[in-house]
Tab-separated table of C-alpha atoms and ligand atoms in Angstrom:
chain	number	residue	atom	x	y	z
M	1	MET	CA	11.322	-24.155	-4.009
M	2	LYS	CA	8.516	-21.752	-4.961
M	3	ARG	CA	9.300	-18.582	-6.911
M	4	ALA	CA	7.546	-15.196	-6.871
M	5	VAL	CA	7.667	-12.016	-8.945
M	6	VAL	CA	7.074	-8.790	-6.993
M	7	THR	CA	6.402	-5.720	-9.136
M	8	GLY	CA	7.229	-2.542	-7.262
M	9	GLY	CA	9.533	-4.703	-5.146
M	10	ALA	CA	11.856	-1.790	-4.340
M	11	GLY	CA	9.012	0.259	-2.866
M	12	PHE	CA	7.894	0.617	0.740
M	13	LEU	CA	5.454	-2.316	0.766
M	14	GLY	CA	7.081	-4.258	-2.085
M	15	SER	CA	10.429	-4.471	-0.314
M	16	HIS	CA	8.827	-5.699	2.923
M	17	LEU	CA	7.001	-8.328	0.853
M	18	CYS	CA	10.299	-9.466	-0.717
M	19	ASP	CA	11.649	-9.951	2.825
M	20	LYS	CA	8.542	-11.878	3.900
M	21	LEU	CA	8.623	-14.216	0.894
M	22	ILE	CA	12.342	-14.950	1.280
M	23	ALA	CA	11.841	-15.594	5.013
M	24	ASN	CA	9.223	-18.162	3.954
M	25	ASN	CA	11.740	-19.816	1.622
M	26	ILE	CA	10.216	-18.429	-1.591
M	27	GLU	CA	12.611	-17.150	-4.264
M	28	VAL	CA	11.948	-13.563	-5.350
M	29	VAL	CA	12.328	-11.776	-8.653
M	30	CYS	CA	11.887	-8.099	-7.814
M	31	ILE	CA	10.907	-5.803	-10.695
M	32	ASP	CA	10.919	-2.026	-10.284
M	33	ASN	CA	11.610	0.989	-12.513
M	34	LEU	CA	12.672	2.991	-9.407
M	35	LEU	CA	10.296	5.841	-10.231
M	36	THR	CA	9.138	6.025	-6.602
M	37	GLY	CA	10.960	2.905	-5.356
M	38	ASP	CA	14.513	2.986	-4.036
M	39	VAL	CA	17.381	0.505	-4.244
M	40	SER	CA	18.242	1.246	-0.609
M	41	ASN	CA	15.048	-0.660	0.365
M	42	ILE	CA	16.400	-3.901	-1.146
M	43	GLU	CA	20.160	-3.398	-0.798
M	44	HIS	CA	20.303	-5.870	2.089
M	45	LEU	CA	18.985	-8.591	-0.264
M	46	PHE	CA	21.697	-8.218	-2.902
M	47	GLY	CA	23.964	-11.247	-2.595
M	48	ASN	CA	21.103	-13.427	-1.309
M	49	GLU	CA	20.826	-16.313	-3.784
M	50	LYS	CA	17.021	-16.326	-3.408
M	51	PHE	CA	16.811	-12.719	-4.654
M	52	ARG	CA	17.094	-11.132	-8.084
M	53	PHE	CA	16.421	-7.552	-9.134
M	54	ILE	CA	15.339	-6.438	-12.607
M	55	LYS	CA	15.038	-2.726	-13.397
M	56	HIS	CA	12.025	-2.579	-15.692
M	57	ASP	CA	8.853	-0.557	-16.266
M	58	VAL	CA	5.999	-3.074	-15.973
M	59	THR	CA	3.735	-1.081	-18.283
M	60	ASN	CA	5.840	-2.780	-20.999
M	61	PHE	CA	5.870	-6.528	-21.704
M	62	ILE	CA	7.342	-8.440	-18.741
M	63	HIS	CA	9.684	-11.292	-19.586
M	64	VAL	CA	10.913	-13.513	-16.765
M	65	PRO	CA	12.515	-16.843	-17.737
M	66	GLY	CA	11.679	-19.990	-15.748
M	67	GLU	CA	8.765	-21.099	-13.592
M	68	ILE	CA	6.818	-18.690	-11.417
M	69	ASP	CA	4.314	-19.609	-8.725
M	70	TYR	CA	3.176	-16.154	-7.572
M	71	VAL	CA	2.911	-12.697	-9.116
M	72	LEU	CA	2.441	-9.864	-6.610
M	73	HIS	CA	1.542	-6.641	-8.412
M	74	PHE	CA	2.617	-3.809	-6.104
M	75	ALA	CA	4.029	-1.310	-8.593
M	76	SER	CA	2.409	2.148	-8.421
M	77	PRO	CA	2.971	5.641	-7.129
M	78	ALA	CA	0.910	5.501	-3.939
M	79	SER	CA	0.913	8.814	-2.102
M	80	PRO	CA	-1.363	11.722	-3.045
M	81	ILE	CA	1.680	13.898	-3.825
M	82	ASP	CA	3.199	11.175	-6.031
M	83	TYR	CA	0.130	10.652	-8.121
M	84	LEU	CA	-0.455	14.375	-8.493
M	85	LYS	CA	3.116	14.656	-9.847
M	86	LEU	CA	2.914	11.453	-11.896
M	87	PRO	CA	-0.711	11.243	-13.077
M	88	ILE	CA	-0.107	9.501	-16.409
M	89	GLN	CA	2.402	6.997	-14.950
M	90	THR	CA	-0.109	6.247	-12.170
M	91	LEU	CA	-2.875	5.556	-14.687
M	92	LYS	CA	-0.538	3.480	-16.859
M	93	VAL	CA	0.824	1.238	-14.119
M	94	GLY	CA	-2.666	0.603	-12.716
M	95	SER	CA	-4.073	-0.265	-16.151
M	96	LEU	CA	-1.323	-1.365	-18.582
M	97	GLY	CA	0.938	-2.589	-15.751
M	98	THR	CA	-1.854	-4.700	-14.249
M	99	HIS	CA	-2.594	-6.137	-17.697
M	100	LYS	CA	1.076	-7.094	-18.204
M	101	ALA	CA	1.404	-8.576	-14.713
M	102	LEU	CA	-1.795	-10.606	-15.232
M	103	GLY	CA	-0.474	-11.733	-18.611
M	104	LEU	CA	2.681	-12.976	-16.908
M	105	ALA	CA	0.631	-14.876	-14.293
M	106	LYS	CA	-1.522	-16.455	-17.012
M	107	GLU	CA	1.513	-17.506	-19.078
M	108	LYS	CA	3.231	-19.070	-16.046
M	109	GLY	CA	0.122	-20.568	-14.427
M	110	ALA	CA	0.980	-18.450	-11.384
M	111	ARG	CA	-1.302	-17.136	-8.660
M	112	PHE	CA	-1.754	-13.354	-8.869
M	113	ILE	CA	-2.385	-10.801	-6.136
M	114	LEU	CA	-3.319	-7.186	-6.822
M	115	ALA	CA	-2.378	-4.413	-4.410
M	116	SER	CA	-5.605	-2.421	-4.404
M	117	THR	CA	-6.499	0.368	-2.043
M	118	SER	CA	-9.040	1.949	0.264
M	119	GLU	CA	-9.068	4.725	-2.374
M	120	VAL	CA	-11.500	2.559	-4.378
M	121	TYR	CA	-14.060	3.704	-1.751
M	122	GLY	CA	-13.296	7.368	-2.586
M	123	ASP	CA	-14.736	9.860	-0.089
M	124	PRO	CA	-16.877	7.162	1.542
M	125	ALA	CA	-20.517	7.697	2.444
M	126	ILE	CA	-20.301	4.916	5.048
M	127	ASN	CA	-17.858	4.374	7.904
M	128	PRO	CA	-16.254	1.876	8.429
M	129	GLN	CA	-15.921	0.636	4.839
M	130	HIS	CA	-16.738	-3.028	4.169
M	131	GLU	CA	-15.816	-4.846	0.957
M	132	GLU	CA	-19.347	-4.785	-0.515
M	133	TYR	CA	-19.408	-0.966	-0.543
M	134	TRP	CA	-18.919	0.310	-4.109
M	135	GLY	CA	-17.477	3.661	-3.184
M	136	ASN	CA	-17.897	7.351	-3.915
M	137	VAL	CA	-15.160	8.318	-6.356
M	138	ASN	CA	-14.777	11.499	-8.408
M	139	PRO	CA	-13.376	10.266	-11.737
M	140	VAL	CA	-12.243	13.715	-12.912
M	141	GLY	CA	-10.688	14.984	-9.668
M	142	PRO	CA	-6.926	14.922	-9.056
M	143	ARG	CA	-7.156	11.653	-7.088
M	144	GLY	CA	-9.140	10.054	-9.922
M	145	VAL	CA	-5.923	8.929	-11.642
M	146	TYR	CA	-5.140	6.606	-8.745
M	147	ASP	CA	-8.659	5.646	-7.682
M	148	GLU	CA	-9.925	4.832	-11.162
M	149	ALA	CA	-6.730	3.018	-12.178
M	150	LYS	CA	-7.085	0.767	-9.135
M	151	ARG	CA	-10.798	0.234	-9.795
M	152	PHE	CA	-9.941	-0.710	-13.381
M	153	ALA	CA	-7.181	-2.998	-12.044
M	154	GLU	CA	-9.697	-4.810	-9.818
M	155	ALA	CA	-12.072	-5.264	-12.798
M	156	MET	CA	-9.191	-6.543	-14.959
M	157	THR	CA	-8.127	-8.965	-12.224
M	158	MET	CA	-11.643	-10.383	-11.926
M	159	ALA	CA	-11.852	-10.695	-15.733
M	160	TYR	CA	-8.612	-12.731	-15.841
M	161	ASN	CA	-10.002	-14.893	-13.068
M	162	ARG	CA	-13.353	-15.472	-14.783
M	163	TYR	CA	-12.289	-15.564	-18.419
M	164	HIS	CA	-8.770	-17.038	-18.270
M	165	GLY	CA	-9.070	-19.025	-15.032
M	166	VAL	CA	-6.089	-17.263	-13.417
M	167	GLU	CA	-6.030	-17.736	-9.624
M	168	THR	CA	-6.387	-14.174	-8.364
M	169	ARG	CA	-6.516	-12.331	-5.043
M	170	ILE	CA	-7.261	-8.654	-4.350
M	171	VAL	CA	-6.096	-6.854	-1.215
M	172	ARG	CA	-7.530	-3.423	-0.398
M	173	ILE	CA	-4.766	-1.726	1.546
M	174	PHE	CA	-5.581	1.036	4.039
M	175	ASN	CA	-3.111	3.683	5.312
M	176	THR	CA	0.107	1.930	6.294
M	177	TYR	CA	3.314	3.191	7.868
M	178	GLY	CA	6.662	1.990	9.095
M	179	PRO	CA	10.353	1.812	8.217
M	180	ARG	CA	11.254	2.437	4.532
M	181	MET	CA	8.491	4.989	4.062
M	182	ARG	CA	9.911	7.928	2.152
M	183	LEU	CA	10.430	11.036	4.269
M	184	ASN	CA	9.202	13.331	1.526
M	185	ASP	CA	6.298	11.440	-0.051
M	186	GLY	CA	3.902	14.103	1.233
M	187	ARG	CA	1.874	11.723	3.368
M	188	ALA	CA	0.700	12.818	6.779
M	189	LEU	CA	2.870	10.440	8.785
M	190	PRO	CA	6.299	11.107	7.216
M	191	ALA	CA	5.458	14.810	6.992
M	192	PHE	CA	4.471	15.076	10.677
M	193	VAL	CA	7.336	12.941	11.989
M	194	SER	CA	10.034	14.724	9.989
M	195	GLN	CA	8.561	18.145	10.830
M	196	ALA	CA	8.456	17.208	14.517
M	197	LEU	CA	12.028	15.875	14.513
M	198	ARG	CA	13.290	19.034	12.783
M	199	GLY	CA	11.302	21.314	15.089
M	200	GLU	CA	9.334	22.703	12.128
M	201	ASP	CA	5.628	23.558	12.078
M	202	ILE	CA	3.329	20.544	11.659
M	203	THR	CA	1.143	21.099	8.590
M	204	VAL	CA	-2.383	19.841	9.238
M	205	PHE	CA	-4.594	20.127	6.151
M	206	GLY	CA	-8.124	21.483	6.634
M	207	ASN	CA	-9.217	21.661	10.290
M	208	GLY	CA	-7.787	18.202	10.965
M	209	SER	CA	-11.175	16.642	11.748
M	210	GLN	CA	-10.820	14.169	8.857
M	211	THR	CA	-9.975	10.684	10.097
M	212	ARG	CA	-7.589	7.914	9.070
M	213	SER	CA	-6.719	4.511	10.540
M	214	PHE	CA	-3.013	3.665	10.418
M	215	CYS	CA	-1.665	0.127	10.145
M	216	TYR	CA	1.902	-0.856	11.028
M	217	VAL	CA	3.683	-2.401	8.055
M	218	ASP	CA	4.488	-5.775	9.700
M	219	ASP	CA	0.786	-6.367	10.395
M	220	LEU	CA	-0.153	-5.424	6.844
M	221	ILE	CA	2.457	-7.717	5.262
M	222	ASP	CA	1.304	-10.574	7.470
M	223	GLY	CA	-2.303	-10.055	6.283
M	224	ILE	CA	-1.288	-9.857	2.615
M	225	TYR	CA	0.717	-13.070	2.891
M	226	LYS	CA	-2.228	-14.862	4.509
M	227	LEU	CA	-4.539	-13.651	1.748
M	228	LEU	CA	-2.092	-14.797	-0.953
M	229	MET	CA	-2.084	-18.280	0.578
M	230	SER	CA	-5.897	-18.362	0.998
M	231	ASP	CA	-8.480	-19.208	-1.671
M	232	GLU	CA	-10.521	-15.970	-1.513
M	233	ILE	CA	-10.915	-14.361	-4.948
M	234	TYR	CA	-12.984	-11.315	-3.896
M	235	PRO	CA	-11.386	-8.198	-2.335
M	236	VAL	CA	-10.312	-8.264	1.304
M	237	ASN	CA	-9.636	-5.131	3.391
M	238	ILE	CA	-6.341	-5.212	5.272
M	239	GLY	CA	-5.718	-2.348	7.670
M	240	ASN	CA	-5.943	-1.288	11.284
M	241	PRO	CA	-9.428	-0.106	12.356
M	242	ASP	CA	-8.053	2.144	15.128
M	243	GLU	CA	-9.392	5.463	13.761
M	244	ILE	CA	-8.012	8.879	14.724
M	245	SER	CA	-8.520	12.457	13.527
M	246	ILE	CA	-5.536	13.981	11.737
M	247	LYS	CA	-5.318	16.742	14.343
M	248	GLN	CA	-5.149	14.212	17.197
M	249	PHE	CA	-2.623	12.254	15.169
M	250	ALA	CA	-0.416	15.345	14.818
M	251	GLU	CA	-0.635	15.845	18.596
M	252	GLU	CA	0.340	12.218	19.168
M	253	VAL	CA	3.409	12.616	16.924
M	254	ILE	CA	4.434	15.784	18.818
M	255	GLU	CA	4.074	13.928	22.117
M	256	LEU	CA	6.002	10.808	21.056
M	257	THR	CA	8.863	12.760	19.480
M	258	GLY	CA	9.024	15.141	22.453
M	259	SER	CA	9.011	17.997	19.936
M	260	ASN	CA	8.274	21.705	20.479
M	261	SER	CA	6.663	21.982	17.028
M	262	LYS	CA	3.362	23.847	16.675
M	263	ILE	CA	0.436	22.816	14.493
M	264	VAL	CA	-0.360	25.104	11.529
M	265	TYR	CA	-3.399	24.679	9.293
M	266	LYS	CA	-3.177	24.530	5.482
M	267	GLU	CA	-5.751	24.186	2.746
M	268	LEU	CA	-7.457	20.788	2.504
M	269	PRO	CA	-6.564	18.988	-0.761
M	270	VAL	CA	-9.388	18.423	-3.295
M	271	ASP	CA	-11.512	15.297	-2.624
M	272	ASP	CA	-9.617	14.491	0.571
M	273	PRO	CA	-11.696	11.699	2.190
M	274	LYS	CA	-13.419	12.924	5.390
M	275	VAL	CA	-13.321	9.535	7.076
M	276	ARG	CA	-11.527	6.254	6.548
M	277	ARG	CA	-11.619	3.105	8.609
M	278	PRO	CA	-11.478	-0.502	7.431
M	279	ASP	CA	-14.135	-3.008	8.399
M	280	ILE	CA	-11.852	-6.024	8.861
M	281	SER	CA	-14.472	-8.602	9.833
M	282	LYS	CA	-13.919	-10.472	6.543
M	283	ALA	CA	-10.138	-10.729	7.087
M	284	LYS	CA	-10.744	-11.875	10.675
M	285	ARG	CA	-13.237	-14.500	9.542
M	286	ILE	CA	-11.499	-15.983	6.499
M	287	LEU	CA	-7.807	-15.312	7.242
M	288	ASN	CA	-7.889	-15.390	11.037
M	289	TRP	CA	-5.948	-12.120	10.786
M	290	GLU	CA	-6.052	-8.906	12.767
M	291	PRO	CA	-3.400	-6.267	13.477
M	292	LYS	CA	-1.285	-6.745	16.599
M	293	VAL	CA	0.846	-3.590	16.755
M	294	SER	CA	-0.732	-0.572	18.471
M	295	ARG	CA	-0.288	2.876	16.915
M	296	ARG	CA	1.948	4.072	19.764
M	297	GLU	CA	4.170	0.997	19.488
M	298	GLY	CA	4.403	1.279	15.699
M	299	LEU	CA	4.987	5.028	15.830
M	300	ILE	CA	7.869	4.647	18.279
M	301	LYS	CA	9.599	2.182	15.893
M	302	THR	CA	8.925	4.435	12.906
M	303	ILE	CA	10.209	7.547	14.677
M	304	GLU	CA	13.477	5.665	15.349
M	305	TYR	CA	13.756	4.883	11.633
M	306	PHE	CA	13.104	8.506	10.656
M	307	LYS	CA	15.690	9.701	13.181
M	308	SER	CA	18.294	7.519	11.466
M	309	LYS	CA	17.384	9.110	8.106
M	310	ILE	CA	17.300	12.783	9.111
L	1	LIG	N1	-2.342	15.581	5.683
L	1	LIG	C1	-2.047	16.648	6.497
L	1	LIG	N2	-0.793	17.206	6.441
L	1	LIG	C2	0.188	16.736	5.622
L	1	LIG	C3	-0.110	15.621	4.802
L	1	LIG	C4	-1.383	15.078	4.860
L	1	LIG	O1	-2.890	17.111	7.274
L	1	LIG	O2	1.299	17.317	5.618
L	1	LIG	C5	-3.683	14.991	5.757
L	1	LIG	C6	-4.345	14.716	4.413
L	1	LIG	O3	-5.017	15.838	3.908
L	1	LIG	C7	-5.283	13.575	4.760
L	1	LIG	C8	-4.544	12.834	5.881
L	1	LIG	O4	-3.585	13.733	6.390
L	1	LIG	O5	-6.487	14.073	5.285
L	1	LIG	C9	-3.837	11.573	5.401
L	1	LIG	O6	-3.103	11.925	4.276
L	1	LIG	P1	-2.077	10.985	3.549
L	1	LIG	O7	-1.423	11.790	2.489
L	1	LIG	O8	-1.192	10.347	4.551
L	1	LIG	O9	-2.906	9.827	2.879
L	1	LIG	P2	-4.407	9.646	2.331
L	1	LIG	O10	-5.069	8.907	3.415
L	1	LIG	O11	-5.049	10.980	2.089
L	1	LIG	O12	-4.221	8.859	1.098
């Protein structure tokens, strides 16, 4: 049986990855310091003999006894609010944490996959964003702690591939949503859905003309798994190209929750990207992957989850 280490395995994406690996008969060692992760995301796996949890901060040396076939590095604060609150931890897990996770993969002869992000494109000057675009990032802005850490992490991953011969993969993850998202992580989707369900005002930042493209978590996890099993070493965008303005998105959430909430406008955060949409032609071509769940379908499932939490 194969064995995988998932850093950040108690997080939103990490926990779904643990489920996916176990469903594919791969043993999982989940490592998380629970800074933004939550045990409730992995509780259902306790007692499963294929699953083990280690509470550990991966910016420190990672020791896992036994053989390991895959290292999936998914540990990081990942919402704008989180990395504004935790700037140093965000920089450390993207840099030191990536170094430690790569070191583990090298030691074990394991394949490594880095969770990178559409944030490496910054406030993009082209739309949609394809993998050859180098981005437009402000290194000294508040988002720089996340963007630059992930850019460093990509460079470090490529260096371990080229210099140490580690088998590496890089996934650039675009906005993703679904069950196990935290209600209060400050992101647009949990904010809008919980505001709508509580009948509170929906807080749209700026005039809401900025765009995002939201991917349902099951689709994303499927794409990441395919990339892990492929032989592509260069970054691959995984996301849903169905682009929508944030104002329209707020209206959609109001409609699907049947809420009476009104939209109110707040100040736009610094360096908030004006557009974001993945070009997924590479993923289609080399992984034969594309998202299957429409935004309405995914939103309905996610609203049900949020209802159970509120
Ligand atoms: N946003 C908003 N209201 C909120 C939270 C976010 O209008 O309560 C906006 C935010 O400024 C951005 C978009 O929604 O333009 C998506 O934000 P999110 O935090 O989900 O992720 P980002 O794509 O910026 O990383």
